[in-house]
């Protein structure tokens, strides 16, 4: 599947794109975010979570420390960060199988480290640095 | 009569146990750090952390009791951290605490890790014969948290340390915690883990050697944010460092050299400093200055807004020397008293958990066998 490509020129635009994507998401779905440090993965996740009405933008922070944040609307929205995850055993301790036990929206940062098998539909979002304020966002 | 509380803390990568008498006197304070285990990953690896906690919890608790000269029967209550933190790590301390309380027939007191950090400052103040005047503003700043609270007395069960507090969250980070930004920048520049202490030491070592780094060499733009002006954001500064490194290929060979040194186990500041160019030292000094100035200015703005009389600073990043200096200078020029924990009590420990549990025990705020880990447990 070919992706649609967008240019974001500010954090606000990246949040707006996350909100737009949120409008097309129906649980169960995985949103897999990839991109370098500072590419805007957490910012994009702010848009998704707030667009789903599950939390406020300012409540969505980096989950690097606790690895999984949970938000609620009619369904659960998980915000997962795999920055520190090394290998399969770590994924087991995140209890992602439990996360996937009921329909939810699961947003995963550093998704390239995810080796979990699931039949859930998924959306891939790649965020790339273009310059200081500009990011290329590819959704596929 | 003395009340002795055994505190247990396992929310992240330290397995800790301590005995504190009457919420004030630290009889023992044992911390088994896992930092060496997690170093090669540049951060805490949850699977390894839980396994280490399991290995350490029994000997650490036993040592805490031995050092206090007590047996299990002499303890009046068990206090345990139930969040926020890594669920797998928290569960080790909670399960052990629950079983211990049940077996001994002692009360179990649940403690929020963040409230523990606030009590770490109070423990230190008591030890120095000082008492912060309330209301206070407390900044908890670590690898996992950057949050500002207004601290008011709730009800007085007598005098401190028996006072319960009421908390109101004034601001918090919108993205990365300050300690997380230190860790990520240190990883980018191959300075080792954890990032905060090594950056602080490198700047200190260069200064002592007469090569004072220029903290104004790299300018980071001000953090622009809509909404609550007391919220923090460190993701922008972290990204600015990344861009700086990319824009200066001259830094790349020394980054590789440091990577090789770290791989050989040479991770002390005095070993890494000869491998750091002036440009690198200026960069980390500028980064540290930007982060500390941001922490200090928003905390003091919060103090002004809430009418605080004292400023409390706690958490791992509170050990940073530049942060302490600028807080001392800026707060005293505004007539505010500023309080820090000792270095030992800045990072995660169980003495602060046992101290925070004392007013809760007196107020009957206890847990039963249903107590569970809460990864994102809020304090307010």
XYZ file of C-alpha atoms in Angstrom:
520
model
C 0.000 0.000 0.000
C 1.407 3.385 -0.927
C 1.383 6.027 1.730
C 0.051 9.542 1.791
C 2.725 12.086 2.502
C 2.313 15.370 4.368
C 4.606 18.160 5.450
C 4.129 19.615 8.907
C 5.686 22.998 9.638
C 5.013 23.150 13.380
C 4.097 21.072 16.424
C 0.542 22.443 16.093
C 0.287 21.116 12.525
C 1.613 17.723 13.646
C -1.044 17.605 16.400
C -3.713 18.557 13.836
C -2.605 15.673 11.604
C -2.839 13.289 14.535
C -6.371 14.550 15.200
C -7.302 14.038 11.550
C -6.034 10.470 11.620
C -7.958 9.896 14.880
C -11.194 10.630 13.018
C -10.564 7.612 10.795
C -9.617 5.178 13.576
C -11.984 2.518 14.842
C -10.924 0.035 17.498
C -9.366 -2.420 17.329
C -6.436 -0.752 15.582
C -2.682 -0.355 16.058
C -1.033 2.934 15.170
C 2.668 2.277 14.693
C 4.821 5.412 14.942
C 8.413 5.375 13.701
C 10.967 8.140 13.554
C 14.179 9.449 15.079
C 14.488 11.183 18.469
C 12.664 14.495 18.349
C 10.822 13.685 15.104
C 7.494 14.367 16.802
C 6.112 10.940 17.739
C 4.805 12.082 21.143
C 3.405 15.263 19.542
C 1.563 13.179 16.930
C 0.253 10.909 19.721
C -1.135 14.013 21.478
C -3.255 14.611 18.358
C -4.508 11.038 18.228
C -5.431 10.787 21.928
C -7.109 14.195 22.032
C -8.792 13.589 18.644
C -10.316 10.419 20.066
C -11.631 12.410 23.014
C -9.703 10.184 25.419
C -7.429 12.801 26.962
C -6.224 16.362 26.719
C -3.165 17.226 24.650
C -1.205 18.246 27.748
C -1.970 14.923 29.445
C -0.166 13.030 26.709
C 3.521 12.960 27.670
C 6.491 10.781 26.791
C 5.844 7.260 28.076
C 9.566 6.442 27.948
C 9.701 5.991 31.724
C 6.592 3.937 32.499
C 6.317 2.492 28.962
C 2.524 2.415 28.781
C 0.003 5.199 29.403
C -3.730 4.466 29.285
C -6.515 6.869 28.330
C -10.263 6.182 28.306
C -13.203 7.160 26.178
C -15.821 4.581 25.138
C -12.827 2.379 24.551
C -9.264 2.405 25.854
C -6.457 4.249 24.138
C -2.977 2.963 24.959
C 0.155 5.043 24.385
C 3.142 2.716 24.373
C 6.845 3.586 24.068
C 9.340 0.917 23.061
C 12.433 3.181 23.219
C 13.942 1.104 26.011
C 12.557 -2.253 25.033
C 15.158 -4.832 24.163
C 13.942 -8.047 22.713
C 10.938 -10.248 23.112
C 11.050 -10.812 26.868
C 10.513 -7.131 27.482
C 7.434 -7.057 25.336
C 6.095 -9.893 27.456
C 6.487 -7.883 30.647
C 4.622 -4.972 29.082
C 1.615 -7.318 29.049
C 0.780 -6.176 25.541
C -1.198 -9.381 25.101
C -3.573 -8.076 27.756
C -3.731 -4.747 25.971
C -4.747 -6.560 22.790
C -7.389 -8.670 24.562
C -10.172 -6.145 23.982
C -10.743 -3.733 21.089
C -8.725 -0.584 21.695
C -6.631 2.000 19.916
C -2.976 1.224 20.625
C -0.482 3.930 19.679
C 3.098 2.637 19.685
C 6.229 4.835 19.595
C 9.464 3.275 18.295
C 7.188 0.714 16.628
C 10.044 -0.781 14.627
C 10.950 -2.568 17.859
C 7.565 -4.278 18.047
C 7.668 -7.957 17.242
C 4.210 -8.780 18.518
C 2.004 -10.901 16.298
C -1.597 -9.768 16.023
C -4.330 -9.789 13.396
C -5.389 -6.259 14.286
C -5.414 -3.782 11.419
C -2.562 -1.310 11.642
C -1.673 2.152 10.422
C 1.993 3.009 9.945
C 3.110 6.576 10.527
C 6.674 7.568 9.695
C 7.923 10.932 10.970
C 11.123 12.347 9.483
C 13.159 15.477 10.155
C 13.267 17.807 7.159
C 14.605 20.864 8.956
C 14.316 22.460 12.416
C 10.566 22.944 12.273
C 9.491 20.831 9.308
C 8.626 17.143 9.443
C 7.648 14.766 6.653
C 4.807 12.547 7.846
C 3.987 9.439 5.821
C 0.830 7.517 6.682
C 0.290 4.076 5.170
C 6.079 5.662 72.368
C 8.115 5.365 69.213
C 6.456 4.291 65.960
C 8.785 2.397 63.652
C 7.789 1.996 60.026
C 9.503 -0.355 57.582
C 9.390 1.245 54.129
C 9.720 -0.664 50.855
C 10.329 0.971 47.472
C 10.651 -0.769 44.089
C 9.004 1.544 41.560
C 11.872 1.731 39.094
C 15.438 0.467 39.229
C 16.311 0.692 42.919
C 15.293 -1.987 45.403
C 15.137 -0.160 48.720
C 14.103 -0.747 52.320
C 14.424 1.505 55.359
C 13.243 1.862 58.930
C 12.168 5.324 60.069
C 11.078 6.188 63.598
C 8.200 8.668 64.034
C 8.498 9.833 60.429
C 11.691 11.641 61.258
C 14.597 9.556 62.457
C 16.198 7.316 59.821
C 17.309 4.139 61.624
C 18.467 2.459 58.411
C 18.294 3.167 54.681
C 19.378 0.440 52.265
C 19.359 0.902 48.490
C 20.407 -1.757 45.979
C 20.863 0.069 42.703
C 20.577 -1.682 39.362
C 22.286 1.102 37.463
C 25.146 -1.155 36.335
C 22.710 -3.660 34.888
C 20.759 -1.080 32.875
C 23.729 1.003 31.797
C 24.422 -0.896 28.588
C 20.858 -0.223 27.440
C 21.004 3.500 28.249
C 17.910 3.202 30.415
C 15.902 0.952 32.664
C 14.892 -2.304 31.029
C 11.645 -3.403 32.679
C 12.106 -7.164 32.354
C 15.567 -7.013 33.944
C 14.311 -4.610 36.605
C 11.557 -6.907 37.876
C 13.915 -9.867 37.943
C 16.504 -7.875 39.927
C 13.895 -6.649 42.386
C 12.899 -10.259 43.016
C 16.506 -11.159 43.688
C 17.178 -8.177 45.980
C 14.011 -7.613 47.961
C 14.539 -10.207 50.712
C 18.218 -9.397 51.485
C 17.577 -5.642 51.282
C 14.694 -5.768 53.786
C 16.706 -8.056 56.064
C 19.666 -5.668 55.984
C 17.443 -2.663 56.723
C 16.149 -4.397 59.856
C 19.623 -5.536 60.935
C 21.103 -2.058 60.566
C 18.213 -0.661 62.607
C 18.875 -3.328 65.234
C 15.321 -4.596 64.966
C 13.456 -7.798 64.230
C 10.252 -8.101 62.191
C 8.212 -8.088 65.414
C 9.577 -4.660 66.455
C 8.142 -2.915 63.395
C 4.806 -1.118 63.843
C 3.751 -0.892 60.203
C 4.842 -1.723 56.645
C 4.802 1.063 54.044
C 5.066 0.352 50.344
C 5.141 2.381 47.121
C 2.141 1.492 44.944
C 2.765 3.929 42.066
C 3.631 5.637 39.853
C 6.302 3.476 38.239
C 6.901 0.315 36.272
C 4.122 -2.150 37.051
C 6.407 -5.200 37.044
C 8.792 -3.478 39.456
C 6.100 -2.071 41.741
C 4.447 -5.474 42.053
C 7.542 -7.013 43.636
C 7.553 -4.517 46.522
C 3.769 -4.502 46.876
C 3.469 -8.283 46.968
C 6.288 -8.629 49.469
C 4.887 -5.805 51.614
C 1.391 -7.275 51.593
C 2.562 -10.743 52.581
C 4.796 -9.326 55.305
C 1.984 -7.195 56.748
C -0.400 -10.116 56.673
C 2.053 -12.569 58.232
C 3.042 -10.140 60.984
C -0.465 -8.790 61.563
C 0.790 -5.225 61.024
C -0.925 -2.389 59.157
C 0.006 -1.828 55.491
C 0.358 1.810 54.416
C 0.269 2.589 50.655
C 2.478 5.507 49.605
C 2.587 7.473 46.355
C 6.181 7.602 45.141
C 5.904 11.341 44.422
C 4.721 12.053 47.957
C 7.752 10.074 49.093
C 10.015 12.487 47.207
C 8.375 15.424 48.992
C 9.032 13.734 52.339
C 12.676 13.165 51.382
C 13.086 16.947 51.551
C 11.287 17.115 54.895
C 13.439 14.312 56.353
C 16.563 16.249 55.444
C 15.155 19.482 56.813
C 14.276 17.790 60.133
C 17.796 16.376 60.334
C 19.207 19.881 59.901
C 16.843 21.287 62.519
C 14.909 23.318 59.949
C 11.212 23.223 59.184
C 9.890 24.555 55.838
C 7.213 27.196 56.309
C 4.022 26.279 54.483
C 2.555 26.729 51.978
C 5.395 25.459 49.840
C 5.949 24.740 46.189
C 7.571 21.387 45.468
C 9.349 20.492 42.238
C 9.783 16.743 41.768
C 12.297 16.308 38.978
C 13.751 12.956 37.909
C 14.090 10.572 34.992
C 10.384 9.834 35.055
C 8.803 12.984 36.473
C 8.887 16.739 36.206
C 5.969 18.128 38.167
C 5.174 21.108 40.392
C 2.906 20.872 43.441
C 1.442 23.350 45.846
C 1.870 21.820 49.334
C -0.515 22.874 52.128
C -1.115 21.347 55.562
C -4.317 19.259 55.462
C -4.917 18.601 59.092
C -2.525 18.694 61.906
C -2.231 15.519 63.940
C -0.005 17.490 66.217
C 3.198 18.994 64.943
C 5.377 17.912 61.999
C 6.264 15.211 61.001
C 2.745 14.021 61.820
C 1.110 16.628 59.579
C -0.822 15.440 56.538
C -0.548 17.517 53.382
C -2.924 18.574 50.657
C -1.462 18.755 47.162
C -2.484 20.678 44.077
C -0.689 20.107 40.789
C 0.447 23.414 39.350
C 2.283 22.208 36.252
C 4.073 19.261 34.694
C 6.047 18.291 31.641
C 4.152 18.125 28.355
C 6.622 15.678 26.835
C 9.927 14.433 28.288
C 10.915 14.488 31.960
C 14.024 16.615 32.633
C 16.071 13.561 33.648
C 14.935 11.772 30.490
C 16.265 14.688 28.406
C 19.628 14.397 30.239
C 19.675 10.639 29.540
C 18.809 11.037 25.851
C 21.342 13.818 25.274
C 24.040 11.780 27.043
C 23.168 8.818 24.825
C 23.417 10.954 21.655
C 26.854 12.213 22.709
C 28.085 8.844 24.054
C 28.584 10.098 27.604
C 27.128 7.094 29.383
C 24.170 6.474 31.630
C 22.588 7.940 33.709
C 23.061 11.205 31.830
C 22.451 13.765 34.582
C 25.330 12.908 36.928
C 27.880 12.421 34.126
C 27.034 15.749 32.456
C 27.179 17.512 35.840
C 30.550 15.868 36.655
C 32.094 16.572 33.248
C 31.262 20.255 33.534
C 32.522 20.281 37.125
C 35.776 18.505 36.206
C 36.435 20.902 33.326
C 35.786 23.863 35.616
C 38.164 22.539 38.265
C 40.794 22.049 35.553
C 40.504 25.738 34.740
C 38.690 25.183 31.440
C 35.323 26.654 32.417
C 32.881 25.590 29.684
C 30.980 28.390 27.961
C 27.335 27.783 28.852
C 26.273 30.513 26.437
C 28.063 28.962 23.463
C 24.934 27.289 22.137
C 21.689 29.183 22.383
C 18.492 27.224 22.716
C 15.369 29.104 21.748
C 12.814 29.723 24.486
C 10.211 26.996 24.904
C 7.019 28.294 23.329
C 3.865 26.771 24.684
C 0.231 27.653 24.738
C -1.828 26.980 27.828
C -0.524 26.590 31.379
C 2.658 28.695 31.715
C 3.782 26.443 34.588
C 4.023 23.390 32.318
C 7.470 22.249 31.190
C 8.728 20.986 27.835
C 12.157 19.458 27.259
C 11.629 17.694 23.971
C 12.548 20.830 21.989
C 15.914 21.259 23.742
C 16.688 17.554 23.245
C 15.928 17.868 19.514
C 18.006 21.059 19.263
C 21.006 19.122 20.636
C 20.388 16.421 18.027
C 20.384 19.041 15.243
C 23.533 20.616 16.623
C 25.325 17.266 16.566
C 24.156 16.583 13.009
C 25.225 20.034 11.866
C 28.726 19.584 13.339
C 30.327 16.454 11.844
C 33.529 17.513 13.612
C 31.922 16.026 16.756
C 31.422 12.584 15.266
C 34.940 11.117 15.685
C 35.027 11.986 19.396
C 31.542 10.476 19.859
C 32.922 7.247 18.385
C 35.979 7.463 20.623
C 33.773 7.827 23.689
C 31.583 4.959 22.557
C 34.711 2.809 22.438
C 35.804 4.052 25.880
C 32.390 3.280 27.376
C 32.565 -0.188 25.827
C 35.890 -0.675 27.651
C 34.166 0.302 30.902
C 35.832 3.736 31.090
C 32.851 5.765 32.146
C 34.125 8.015 34.937
C 34.085 11.750 34.234
C 37.879 11.965 34.558
C 38.236 9.217 31.930
C 35.737 10.768 29.517
C 36.789 14.383 29.850
C 40.005 14.053 27.798
C 37.785 12.614 25.048
C 35.515 15.683 25.076
C 36.395 18.682 22.917
C 35.711 22.210 24.123
C 32.799 22.246 21.689
C 31.213 19.221 23.372
C 31.750 20.626 26.871
C 30.267 23.959 25.768
C 27.308 22.110 24.249
C 26.499 20.133 27.408
C 27.077 23.189 29.605
C 24.649 25.154 27.427
C 22.142 22.302 27.535
C 22.396 21.984 31.324
C 22.042 25.731 31.743
C 18.935 25.829 29.534
C 17.282 22.979 31.441
C 18.142 24.291 34.921
C 17.099 27.859 34.084
C 13.772 26.565 32.834
C 13.226 24.457 35.979
C 14.154 27.327 38.298
C 12.159 30.037 36.551
C 8.917 28.061 36.302
C 9.227 26.832 39.904
C 9.716 30.378 41.182
C 6.828 31.611 39.030
C 4.714 28.866 40.626
C 5.869 29.949 44.093
C 4.846 33.518 43.356
C 1.474 32.510 41.944
C 0.580 30.255 44.875
C 1.971 32.518 47.589
C 4.494 29.895 48.715
C 6.873 30.638 51.588
C 9.312 27.818 50.801
C 10.548 25.905 47.777
C 11.175 22.158 47.983
C 13.193 20.434 45.238
C 13.352 16.639 45.096
C 14.005 13.686 42.771
C 17.183 12.452 41.086
C 17.829 15.682 39.155
C 17.758 17.593 42.477
C 21.288 16.262 42.980
C 22.511 18.404 40.047
C 24.943 20.992 41.416
C 24.080 23.748 38.974
C 20.371 23.308 39.705
C 21.067 23.616 43.437
C 23.229 26.709 42.961
C 20.759 28.578 40.809
C 17.855 27.669 43.102
C 19.814 28.956 46.118
C 20.684 32.214 44.367
C 17.322 32.909 42.761
C 15.164 31.830 45.701
C 17.112 33.717 48.319
C 16.980 36.901 46.252
C 13.186 36.555 46.472
C 13.181 35.868 50.214
C 12.156 32.228 49.770
C 13.706 29.373 51.732
C 14.810 26.529 49.495
C 15.168 22.930 50.661
C 16.833 19.928 49.018
C 17.266 16.362 50.146
C 20.799 15.077 50.650
C 22.220 13.413 47.556
C 21.431 10.048 49.109
C 17.778 10.956 49.615
C 17.443 12.685 46.205
C 17.381 9.456 44.272
C 14.880 6.695 44.945
C 14.984 5.326 48.496
C 12.654 3.794 51.060
C 13.333 6.181 53.965
C 11.172 8.763 52.195
C 8.415 6.153 51.787
C 8.487 5.259 55.490
C 8.484 8.972 56.406
C 5.521 9.727 54.134
C 3.658 6.784 55.667
C 3.833 8.129 59.232
C 1.018 10.732 59.006
C -1.027 8.245 56.958
C -0.672 5.594 59.631
C -1.822 8.080 62.283
C -4.757 9.088 60.075
C -5.696 5.445 59.446
C -5.092 5.610 55.686
C -4.317 1.925 55.251
C -4.453 -0.647 52.463
C -5.697 -4.209 52.453
C -4.735 -7.270 50.424
C -6.404 -5.743 47.340
C -3.633 -3.142 46.972
C -2.388 -3.093 43.377
C 0.282 -1.333 41.328
C -0.779 1.824 39.503
C 1.654 2.864 36.765
C 0.288 6.417 36.422
C -0.941 6.979 39.995
C -1.486 10.742 40.329
C -0.679 12.634 43.523
C -3.061 15.462 42.647
